[in-house]
Coordinates of C-alpha atoms and ligand atoms in Angstrom, one line a residue:
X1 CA 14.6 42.1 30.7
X2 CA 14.4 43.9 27.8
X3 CA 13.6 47.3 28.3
X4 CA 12.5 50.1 25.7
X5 CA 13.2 53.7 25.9
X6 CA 11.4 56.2 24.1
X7 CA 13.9 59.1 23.1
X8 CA 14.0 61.5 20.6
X9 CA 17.8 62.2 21.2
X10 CA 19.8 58.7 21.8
X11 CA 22.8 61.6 22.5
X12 CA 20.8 63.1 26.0
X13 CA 22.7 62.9 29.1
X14 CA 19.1 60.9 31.0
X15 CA 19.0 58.7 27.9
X16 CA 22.8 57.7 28.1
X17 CA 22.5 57.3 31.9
X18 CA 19.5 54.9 31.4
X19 CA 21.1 52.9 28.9
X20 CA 24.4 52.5 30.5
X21 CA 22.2 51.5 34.1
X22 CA 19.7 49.1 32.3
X23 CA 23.4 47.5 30.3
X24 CA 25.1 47.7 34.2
X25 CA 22.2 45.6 35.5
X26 CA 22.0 43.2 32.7
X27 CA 19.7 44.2 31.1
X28 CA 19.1 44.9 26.7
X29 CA 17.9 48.4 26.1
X30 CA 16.9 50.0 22.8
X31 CA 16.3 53.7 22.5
X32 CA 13.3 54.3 20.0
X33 CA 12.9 57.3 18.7
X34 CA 8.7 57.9 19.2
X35 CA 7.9 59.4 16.3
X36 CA 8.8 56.7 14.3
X37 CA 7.2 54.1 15.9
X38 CA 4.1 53.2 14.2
X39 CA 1.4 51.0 15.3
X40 CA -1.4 49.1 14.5
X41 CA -4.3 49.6 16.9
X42 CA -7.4 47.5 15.5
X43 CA -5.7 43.7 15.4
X44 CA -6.6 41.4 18.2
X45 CA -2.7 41.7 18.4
X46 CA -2.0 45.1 19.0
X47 CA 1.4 45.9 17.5
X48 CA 4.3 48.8 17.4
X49 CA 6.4 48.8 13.9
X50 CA 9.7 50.7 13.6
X51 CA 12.1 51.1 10.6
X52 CA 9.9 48.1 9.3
X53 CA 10.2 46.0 12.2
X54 CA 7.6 44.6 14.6
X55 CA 8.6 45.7 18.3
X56 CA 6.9 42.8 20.5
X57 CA 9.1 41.1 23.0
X58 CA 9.8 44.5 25.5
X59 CA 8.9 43.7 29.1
X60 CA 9.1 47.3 29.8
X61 CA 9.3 50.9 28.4
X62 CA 10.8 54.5 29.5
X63 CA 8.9 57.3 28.3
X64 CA 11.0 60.5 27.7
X65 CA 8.4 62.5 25.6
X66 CA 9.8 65.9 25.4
X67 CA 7.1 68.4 25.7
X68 CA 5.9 68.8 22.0
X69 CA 5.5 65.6 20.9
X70 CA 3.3 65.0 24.0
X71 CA 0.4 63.7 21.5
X72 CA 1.8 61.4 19.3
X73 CA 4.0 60.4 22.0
X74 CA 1.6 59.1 24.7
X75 CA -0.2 57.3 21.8
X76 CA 2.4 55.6 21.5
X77 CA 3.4 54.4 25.0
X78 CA -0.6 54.0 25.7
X79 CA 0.0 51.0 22.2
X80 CA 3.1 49.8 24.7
X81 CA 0.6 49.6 27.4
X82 CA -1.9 47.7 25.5
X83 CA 0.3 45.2 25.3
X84 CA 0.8 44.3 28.3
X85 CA 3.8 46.2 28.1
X86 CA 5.1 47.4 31.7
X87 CA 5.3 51.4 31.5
X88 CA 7.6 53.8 33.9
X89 CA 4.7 56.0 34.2
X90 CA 1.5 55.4 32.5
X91 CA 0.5 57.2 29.4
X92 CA -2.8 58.8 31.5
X93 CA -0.3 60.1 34.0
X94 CA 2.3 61.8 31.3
X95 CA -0.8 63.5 30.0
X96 CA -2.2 65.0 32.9
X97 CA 1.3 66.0 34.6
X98 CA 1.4 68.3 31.0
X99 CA -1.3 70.8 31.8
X100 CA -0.3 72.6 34.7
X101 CA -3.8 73.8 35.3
X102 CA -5.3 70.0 35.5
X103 CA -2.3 68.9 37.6
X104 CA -3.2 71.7 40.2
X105 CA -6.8 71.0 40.3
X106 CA -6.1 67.6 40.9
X107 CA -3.0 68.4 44.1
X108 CA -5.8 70.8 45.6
X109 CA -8.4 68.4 45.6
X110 CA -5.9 66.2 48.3
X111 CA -5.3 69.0 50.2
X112 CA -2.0 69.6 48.7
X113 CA -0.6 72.7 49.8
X114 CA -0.2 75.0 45.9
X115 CA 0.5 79.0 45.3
X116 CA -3.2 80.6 45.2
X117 CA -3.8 80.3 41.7
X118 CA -6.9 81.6 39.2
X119 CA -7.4 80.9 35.5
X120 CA -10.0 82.4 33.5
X121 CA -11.1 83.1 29.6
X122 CA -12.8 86.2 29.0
X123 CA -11.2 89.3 28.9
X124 CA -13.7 91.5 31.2
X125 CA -13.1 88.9 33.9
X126 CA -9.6 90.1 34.7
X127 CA -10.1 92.3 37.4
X128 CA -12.1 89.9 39.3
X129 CA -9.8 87.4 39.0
X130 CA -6.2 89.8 39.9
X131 CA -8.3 90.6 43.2
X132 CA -9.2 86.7 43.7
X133 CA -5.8 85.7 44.0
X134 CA -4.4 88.7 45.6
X135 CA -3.0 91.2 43.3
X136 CA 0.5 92.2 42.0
X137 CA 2.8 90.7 42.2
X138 CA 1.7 87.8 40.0
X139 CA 3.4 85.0 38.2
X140 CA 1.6 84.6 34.6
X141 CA 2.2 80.7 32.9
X142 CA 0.9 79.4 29.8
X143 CA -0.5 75.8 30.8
X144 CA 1.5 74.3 28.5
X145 CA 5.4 75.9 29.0
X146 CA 8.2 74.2 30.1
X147 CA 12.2 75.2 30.9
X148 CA 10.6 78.7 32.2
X149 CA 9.9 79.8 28.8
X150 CA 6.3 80.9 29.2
X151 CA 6.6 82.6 32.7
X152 CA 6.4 86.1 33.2
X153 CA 6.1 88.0 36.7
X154 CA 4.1 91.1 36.4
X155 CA 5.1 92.9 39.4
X156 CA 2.4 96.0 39.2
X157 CA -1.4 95.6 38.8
X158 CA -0.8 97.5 35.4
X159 CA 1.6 95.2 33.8
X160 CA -0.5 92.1 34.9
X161 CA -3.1 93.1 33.3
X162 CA -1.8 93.8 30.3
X163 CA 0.1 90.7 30.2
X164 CA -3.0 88.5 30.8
X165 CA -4.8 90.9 27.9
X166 CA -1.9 90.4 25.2
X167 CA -1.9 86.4 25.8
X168 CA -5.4 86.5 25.8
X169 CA -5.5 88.1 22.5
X170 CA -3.4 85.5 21.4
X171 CA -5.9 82.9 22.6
X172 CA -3.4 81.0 24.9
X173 CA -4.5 79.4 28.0
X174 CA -2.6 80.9 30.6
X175 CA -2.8 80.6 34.7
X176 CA -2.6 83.8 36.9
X177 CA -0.5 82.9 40.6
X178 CA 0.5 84.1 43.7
X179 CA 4.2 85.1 43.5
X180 CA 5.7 83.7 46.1
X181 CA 8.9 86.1 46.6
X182 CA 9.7 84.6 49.8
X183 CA 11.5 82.0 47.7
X184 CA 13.8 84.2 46.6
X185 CA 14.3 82.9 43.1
X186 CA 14.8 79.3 43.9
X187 CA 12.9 76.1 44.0
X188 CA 13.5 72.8 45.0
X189 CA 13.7 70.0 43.0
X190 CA 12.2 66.7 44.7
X191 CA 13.1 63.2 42.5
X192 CA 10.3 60.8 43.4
X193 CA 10.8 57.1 42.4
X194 CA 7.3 54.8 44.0
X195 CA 6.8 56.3 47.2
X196 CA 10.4 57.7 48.5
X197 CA 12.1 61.0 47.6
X198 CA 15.6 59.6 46.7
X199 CA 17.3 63.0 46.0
X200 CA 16.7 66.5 45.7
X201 CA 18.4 69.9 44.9
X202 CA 18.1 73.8 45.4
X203 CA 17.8 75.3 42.5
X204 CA 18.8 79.0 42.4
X205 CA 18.2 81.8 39.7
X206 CA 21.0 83.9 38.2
X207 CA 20.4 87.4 39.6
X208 CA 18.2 89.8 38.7
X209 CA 16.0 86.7 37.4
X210 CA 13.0 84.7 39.2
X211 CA 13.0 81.6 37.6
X212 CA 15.2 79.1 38.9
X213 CA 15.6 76.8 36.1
X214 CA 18.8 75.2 35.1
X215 CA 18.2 76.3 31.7
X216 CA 17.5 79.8 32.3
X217 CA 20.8 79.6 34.0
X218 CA 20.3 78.3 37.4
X219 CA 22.4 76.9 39.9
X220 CA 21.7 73.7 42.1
X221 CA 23.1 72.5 45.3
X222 CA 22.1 70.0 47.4
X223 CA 19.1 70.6 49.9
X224 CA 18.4 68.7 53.1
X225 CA 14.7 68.2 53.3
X226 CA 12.5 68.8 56.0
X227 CA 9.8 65.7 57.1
X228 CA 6.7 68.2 55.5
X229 CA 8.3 68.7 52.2
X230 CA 9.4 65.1 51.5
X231 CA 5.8 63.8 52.2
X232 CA 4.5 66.6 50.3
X233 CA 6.7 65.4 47.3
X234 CA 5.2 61.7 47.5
X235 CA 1.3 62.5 47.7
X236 CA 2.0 64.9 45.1
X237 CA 3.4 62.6 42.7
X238 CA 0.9 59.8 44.5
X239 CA -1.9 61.6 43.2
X240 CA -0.4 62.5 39.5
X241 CA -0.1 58.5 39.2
X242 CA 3.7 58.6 38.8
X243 CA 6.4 56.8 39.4
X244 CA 9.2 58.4 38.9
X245 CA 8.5 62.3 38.8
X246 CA 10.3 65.4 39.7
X247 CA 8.3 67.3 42.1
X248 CA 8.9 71.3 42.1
X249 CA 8.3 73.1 45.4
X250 CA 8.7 76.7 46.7
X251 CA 9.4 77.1 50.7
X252 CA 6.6 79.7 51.1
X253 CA 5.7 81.5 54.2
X254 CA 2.6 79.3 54.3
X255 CA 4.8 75.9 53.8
X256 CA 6.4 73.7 51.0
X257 CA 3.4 74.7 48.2
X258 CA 4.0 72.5 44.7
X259 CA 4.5 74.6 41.4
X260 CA 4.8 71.9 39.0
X261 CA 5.0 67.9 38.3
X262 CA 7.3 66.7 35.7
X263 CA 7.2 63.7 34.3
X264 CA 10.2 63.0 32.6
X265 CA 12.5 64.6 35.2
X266 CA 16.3 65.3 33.5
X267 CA 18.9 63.2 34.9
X268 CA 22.0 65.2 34.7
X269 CA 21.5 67.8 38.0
X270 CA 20.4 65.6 40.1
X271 CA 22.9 62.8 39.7
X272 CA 25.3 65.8 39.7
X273 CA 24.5 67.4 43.1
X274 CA 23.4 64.2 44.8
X275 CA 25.8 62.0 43.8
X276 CA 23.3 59.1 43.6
X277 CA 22.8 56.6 40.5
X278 CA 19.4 57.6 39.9
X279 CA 19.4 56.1 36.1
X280 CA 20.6 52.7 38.5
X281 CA 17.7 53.5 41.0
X282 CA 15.2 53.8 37.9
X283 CA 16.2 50.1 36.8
X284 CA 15.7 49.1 39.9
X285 CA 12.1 49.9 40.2
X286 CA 11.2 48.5 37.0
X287 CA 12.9 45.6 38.3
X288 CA 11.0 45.3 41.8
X289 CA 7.9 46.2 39.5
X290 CA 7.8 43.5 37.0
X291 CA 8.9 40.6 39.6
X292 CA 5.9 41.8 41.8
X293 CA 3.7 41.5 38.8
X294 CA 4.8 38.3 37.7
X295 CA 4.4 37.0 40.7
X296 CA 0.9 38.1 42.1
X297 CA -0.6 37.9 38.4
X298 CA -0.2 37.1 35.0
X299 CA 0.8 40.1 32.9
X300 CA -1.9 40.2 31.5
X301 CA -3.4 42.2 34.0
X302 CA -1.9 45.6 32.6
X303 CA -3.6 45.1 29.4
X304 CA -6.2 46.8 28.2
X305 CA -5.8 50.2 30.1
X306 CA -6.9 53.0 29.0
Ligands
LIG401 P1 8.3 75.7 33.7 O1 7.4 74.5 33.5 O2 8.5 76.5 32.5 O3 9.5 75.2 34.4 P2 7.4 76.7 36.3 O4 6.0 76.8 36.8 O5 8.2 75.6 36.9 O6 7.4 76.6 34.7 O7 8.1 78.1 36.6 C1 9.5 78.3 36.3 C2 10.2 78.9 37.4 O8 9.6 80.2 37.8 C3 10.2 78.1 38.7 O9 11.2 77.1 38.7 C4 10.3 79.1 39.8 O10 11.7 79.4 40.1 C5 9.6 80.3 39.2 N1 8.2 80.4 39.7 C6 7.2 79.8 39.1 N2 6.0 80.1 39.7 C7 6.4 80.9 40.8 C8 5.6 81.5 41.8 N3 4.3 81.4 41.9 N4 6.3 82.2 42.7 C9 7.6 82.4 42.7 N5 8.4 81.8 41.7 C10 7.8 81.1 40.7
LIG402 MG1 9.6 74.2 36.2

């Protein structure tokens, strides 16, 4: 196969892991870097250029759109797509996993078990909305944050209002959530790939911190799951449309409840922790993938999603 990866950083730990699985398995990778790839989208041959070449033979393609090139970078992958191009998770998918808000609506819709969670827009609605989902403590997010950057916990009803006030003055969309202390700083991280979780870690937060993220200094450890949380993990990243996803959850006192879906999960915990050859995994299933599709259909049948 020939396999593209869309990367801004060739250097990344997930990108060198992919690359070094996809050679392993026989495979010829190229990393592209996305926002050079530029594309013609009116011919009845839809095309991707780079560096003045025509990229048209890939079978499949990796995205790993880092968080602010979200954009340009789904346009791109949704071109890959349109040509029949196999991708690790669809461009529709990537988008929706990026608003938190959207991704949330969708979970609760299934039934899927989520913090109590309010967003609103107008000032003179705060009140309302601290008593709708409980009151301090809160978690405040902008819908658009990643790496905890963008999380704040207001622990008083004081400081959570003027925390919602101050980012609404700054018009940024923000959600308002239960904090679920119970969790005592530390998530779990569940790595999807189809419909099995195939590891996942405790994360831990320094102390005196709440968020648990490894760049905000957290620890992980491996986690043994229980039957509710790994099922949780697979609907949840059933109903995002992903493939391979890493699935967030707190233990709350009212069950496994999912904070987040990420959709181009880093490589380097996990496969430290577990122990596992997820980047080999991840080959795999593109593997399984494109056999099953050659063999029930022509390829063609991927084209012309949108
Ligand atoms: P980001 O996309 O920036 O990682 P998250 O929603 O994952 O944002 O939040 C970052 C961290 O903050 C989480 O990993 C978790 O440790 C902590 N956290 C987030 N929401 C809650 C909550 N409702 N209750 C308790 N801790 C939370
Ligand atoms: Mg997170």
């Amino acid at each position: 196969m020939k396999i593209a990866i869309l990367s801004r950083n060739p250097k990344l730990y997930s990108t060198q892991r992919l690359v070094q699985a996809a050679e392993q398995r026989g495979h010829s990778v190229r990393v592209l870097d996305v926002l050079r790839c530029y594309m013609n989208i009116t011919s009845h041959h839809p095309t991707i250029h780079y560096r003045g070449q025509t990229l048209d033979d890939f079978d499949a393609v990796i995205p790993r759109i880092g968080a602010s090139v979200t954009f340009y970078g789904t346009a791109v992958l949704r071109q890959f797509e349109m040509m029949g191009v196999f991708p690790l998770n669809e461009s529709v998918a990537v988008t929706r996993s990026r608003d938190k808000l959207r991704s949330l609506q969708l979970l609760a819709r299934k039934g899927v078990g989520l913090p109590v969670t309010g967003f609103a827009h107008n000032p003179d609605d705060i009140q309302d909305l601290l008593s709708e989902v409980g009151g301090a403590p809160l978690v405040i997010k902008l819908l658009e944050g990643t790496q905890g950057i963008g999380v704040v916990l207001a622990e008083t009803h004081k400081a959570a209002e003027s925390v919602i006030q101050a980012f609404m003055g700054l018009n940024a969309n923000i959600m308002v959530q239960e904090f679920i202390s119970e969790a005592g700083g530390s998530d779990i991280r569940c790595f999807v790939i189809g419909d099995k979780v195939v590891a996942a870690m405790r994360r831990q937060a320094k102390e005196g911190e709440f968020r648990s993220n490894l760049h905000r200094g957290g620890q992980a450890s491996p986690i043994r799951l229980t039957p509710e949380e790994r099922s949780t993990a697979v609907r949840a990243a059933r109903i995002m449309g992903l493939n391979v996803c890493g699935v967030d959850l707190l233990r709350s006192n009212h069950g496994p409840v999912v904070m987040e879906v990420n959709s181009s999960p880093g490589l380097r915990g996990i496969e430290q922790t577990s122990g596992k050859d997820i980047a080999g995994m991840i080959i795999e299933f593109i593997e399984k993938r494109i056999k099953a599709l050659e063999n029930t259909t022509d390829r063609s049948r991927t084209r012309g999603k949108g």
